[in-house]
Amino acid sequence: MILTDKAKEDFKEWVFENYYFQDLNVLYPLHLIDTLIIEFFDSVGIYIEIHYSRILGDKFLCIVNTEANYNLTSYQDSRQQATEQAIKKANDLYNSRYENV
């Protein structure tokens, strides 16, 4: 799983509260985990966007927004790569909220 630390703990709790999955491993082969992670981050005010751009040479832009800031994370060759990079950035933002708590 891409998530770490507090984000991983809170994500698992969120999934169990909002869905009927008892074992997250069931989601991995179905590639549903990214969708749930993005929905989790939406619920805590961290928004992930993936945009395709021909102008930038057929690249996918991954953007992570919060109410406080806007982060263009990177340009990637595929939607999956862009999604993974955006989730990693959102994970870092989420965990940084709890570093000194």
PDB file of C-alpha atoms in Angstrom:
ATOM      1  CA  MET A   1       0.000   0.000   0.000  1.00  0.00           C
ATOM      2  CA  ILE A   2       1.218   3.482  -0.840  1.00  0.00           C
ATOM      3  CA  LEU A   3      -0.048   5.019   2.405  1.00  0.00           C
ATOM      4  CA  THR A   4       2.137   5.190   5.496  1.00  0.00           C
ATOM      5  CA  ASP A   5       1.969   6.153   9.166  1.00  0.00           C
ATOM      6  CA  LYS A   6      -1.117   8.069  10.343  1.00  0.00           C
ATOM      7  CA  ALA A   7      -2.634   8.192   6.852  1.00  0.00           C
ATOM      8  CA  LYS A   8      -2.561   4.384   6.605  1.00  0.00           C
ATOM      9  CA  GLU A   9      -4.106   3.912  10.059  1.00  0.00           C
ATOM     10  CA  ASP A  10      -6.838   6.487   9.480  1.00  0.00           C
ATOM     11  CA  PHE A  11      -7.572   5.185   5.973  1.00  0.00           C
ATOM     12  CA  LYS A  12      -8.154   1.648   7.271  1.00  0.00           C
ATOM     13  CA  GLU A  13     -10.465   2.976   9.983  1.00  0.00           C
ATOM     14  CA  TRP A  14     -12.318   5.119   7.431  1.00  0.00           C
ATOM     15  CA  VAL A  15     -12.814   2.154   5.060  1.00  0.00           C
ATOM     16  CA  PHE A  16     -14.178  -0.050   7.849  1.00  0.00           C
ATOM     17  CA  GLU A  17     -16.586   2.718   8.917  1.00  0.00           C
ATOM     18  CA  ASN A  18     -17.818   3.471   5.394  1.00  0.00           C
ATOM     19  CA  TYR A  19     -17.686   0.110   3.603  1.00  0.00           C
ATOM     20  CA  TYR A  20     -18.109  -3.567   4.373  1.00  0.00           C
ATOM     21  CA  PHE A  21     -14.557  -4.665   3.601  1.00  0.00           C
ATOM     22  CA  GLN A  22     -12.917  -6.572   6.414  1.00  0.00           C
ATOM     23  CA  ASP A  23      -9.758  -7.294   4.441  1.00  0.00           C
ATOM     24  CA  LEU A  24      -8.234  -4.592   2.235  1.00  0.00           C
ATOM     25  CA  ASN A  25      -6.210  -7.204   0.337  1.00  0.00           C
ATOM     26  CA  VAL A  26      -9.379  -8.073  -1.570  1.00  0.00           C
ATOM     27  CA  LEU A  27      -9.153  -4.654  -3.267  1.00  0.00           C
ATOM     28  CA  TYR A  28      -5.567  -4.827  -4.521  1.00  0.00           C
ATOM     29  CA  PRO A  29      -6.070  -7.044  -7.570  1.00  0.00           C
ATOM     30  CA  LEU A  30      -9.135  -5.035  -8.548  1.00  0.00           C
ATOM     31  CA  HIS A  31      -7.285  -1.714  -8.482  1.00  0.00           C
ATOM     32  CA  LEU A  32     -10.080  -0.304  -6.378  1.00  0.00           C
ATOM     33  CA  ILE A  33      -7.748   0.747  -3.603  1.00  0.00           C
ATOM     34  CA  ASP A  34      -6.677   3.960  -5.392  1.00  0.00           C
ATOM     35  CA  THR A  35     -10.306   5.019  -5.729  1.00  0.00           C
ATOM     36  CA  LEU A  36     -10.941   4.485  -2.025  1.00  0.00           C
ATOM     37  CA  ILE A  37      -7.731   6.293  -1.072  1.00  0.00           C
ATOM     38  CA  ILE A  38      -8.754   9.301  -3.190  1.00  0.00           C
ATOM     39  CA  GLU A  39     -12.218   9.258  -1.601  1.00  0.00           C
ATOM     40  CA  PHE A  40     -10.600   9.102   1.864  1.00  0.00           C
ATOM     41  CA  PHE A  41      -8.428  12.126   1.095  1.00  0.00           C
ATOM     42  CA  ASP A  42     -11.509  13.998  -0.205  1.00  0.00           C
ATOM     43  CA  SER A  43     -13.154  13.367   3.174  1.00  0.00           C
ATOM     44  CA  VAL A  44     -10.272  15.093   4.994  1.00  0.00           C
ATOM     45  CA  GLY A  45      -9.913  18.068   2.642  1.00  0.00           C
ATOM     46  CA  ILE A  46      -7.053  16.867   0.428  1.00  0.00           C
ATOM     47  CA  TYR A  47      -8.133  16.758  -3.209  1.00  0.00           C
ATOM     48  CA  ILE A  48      -6.382  14.793  -5.957  1.00  0.00           C
ATOM     49  CA  GLU A  49      -6.799  15.687  -9.617  1.00  0.00           C
ATOM     50  CA  ILE A  50      -5.363  13.936 -12.661  1.00  0.00           C
ATOM     51  CA  HIS A  51      -5.444  15.775 -16.004  1.00  0.00           C
ATOM     52  CA  TYR A  52      -4.318  14.692 -19.447  1.00  0.00           C
ATOM     53  CA  SER A  53      -2.435  17.221 -21.579  1.00  0.00           C
ATOM     54  CA  ARG A  54      -1.503  16.932 -25.245  1.00  0.00           C
ATOM     55  CA  ILE A  55       0.170  20.343 -25.045  1.00  0.00           C
ATOM     56  CA  LEU A  56       2.705  18.976 -22.571  1.00  0.00           C
ATOM     57  CA  GLY A  57       3.578  16.035 -24.791  1.00  0.00           C
ATOM     58  CA  ASP A  58       0.819  13.570 -23.951  1.00  0.00           C
ATOM     59  CA  LYS A  59       1.496  13.672 -20.215  1.00  0.00           C
ATOM     60  CA  PHE A  60      -0.750  13.265 -17.196  1.00  0.00           C
ATOM     61  CA  LEU A  61      -0.559  16.024 -14.595  1.00  0.00           C
ATOM     62  CA  CYS A  62      -1.099  15.101 -10.977  1.00  0.00           C
ATOM     63  CA  ILE A  63      -2.323  17.868  -8.722  1.00  0.00           C
ATOM     64  CA  VAL A  64      -2.942  17.775  -4.974  1.00  0.00           C
ATOM     65  CA  ASN A  65      -4.991  20.577  -3.430  1.00  0.00           C
ATOM     66  CA  THR A  66      -5.921  21.488   0.101  1.00  0.00           C
ATOM     67  CA  GLU A  67      -7.820  24.503   1.286  1.00  0.00           C
ATOM     68  CA  ALA A  68      -4.486  26.075   2.229  1.00  0.00           C
ATOM     69  CA  ASN A  69      -2.373  25.312  -0.829  1.00  0.00           C
ATOM     70  CA  TYR A  70      -2.124  24.036  -4.387  1.00  0.00           C
ATOM     71  CA  ASN A  71       0.597  21.585  -5.399  1.00  0.00           C
ATOM     72  CA  LEU A  72       1.384  20.527  -8.934  1.00  0.00           C
ATOM     73  CA  THR A  73       3.101  17.283  -8.101  1.00  0.00           C
ATOM     74  CA  SER A  74       4.508  16.125 -11.433  1.00  0.00           C
ATOM     75  CA  TYR A  75       3.956  15.068 -15.021  1.00  0.00           C
ATOM     76  CA  GLN A  76       3.752  11.337 -15.723  1.00  0.00           C
ATOM     77  CA  ASP A  77       3.480   9.101 -18.785  1.00  0.00           C
ATOM     78  CA  SER A  78       0.392   7.223 -17.585  1.00  0.00           C
ATOM     79  CA  ARG A  79      -2.708   7.866 -15.519  1.00  0.00           C
ATOM     80  CA  GLN A  80      -1.669   5.124 -13.069  1.00  0.00           C
ATOM     81  CA  GLN A  81       1.765   6.703 -12.524  1.00  0.00           C
ATOM     82  CA  ALA A  82       0.159  10.117 -12.019  1.00  0.00           C
ATOM     83  CA  THR A  83      -2.341   8.668  -9.552  1.00  0.00           C
ATOM     84  CA  GLU A  84       0.406   6.975  -7.546  1.00  0.00           C
ATOM     85  CA  GLN A  85       2.481  10.175  -7.403  1.00  0.00           C
ATOM     86  CA  ALA A  86      -0.533  12.232  -6.329  1.00  0.00           C
ATOM     87  CA  ILE A  87      -1.424   9.713  -3.602  1.00  0.00           C
ATOM     88  CA  LYS A  88       2.162   9.804  -2.316  1.00  0.00           C
ATOM     89  CA  LYS A  89       2.040  13.618  -2.138  1.00  0.00           C
ATOM     90  CA  ALA A  90      -1.364  13.546  -0.406  1.00  0.00           C
ATOM     91  CA  ASN A  91      -0.009  10.946   2.023  1.00  0.00           C
ATOM     92  CA  ASP A  92       2.926  13.239   2.888  1.00  0.00           C
ATOM     93  CA  LEU A  93       0.593  16.220   3.365  1.00  0.00           C
ATOM     94  CA  TYR A  94      -1.735  14.223   5.608  1.00  0.00           C
ATOM     95  CA  ASN A  95       1.060  12.780   7.741  1.00  0.00           C
ATOM     96  CA  SER A  96       2.690  16.205   8.125  1.00  0.00           C
ATOM     97  CA  ARG A  97      -0.493  17.388   9.873  1.00  0.00           C
ATOM     98  CA  TYR A  98       0.227  14.918  12.683  1.00  0.00           C
ATOM     99  CA  GLU A  99       4.031  15.028  12.965  1.00  0.00           C
ATOM    100  CA  ASN A 100       4.123  17.174  16.099  1.00  0.00           C
ATOM    101  CA  VAL A 101       0.856  16.037  17.668  1.00  0.00           C
TER     102      VAL A 101
END
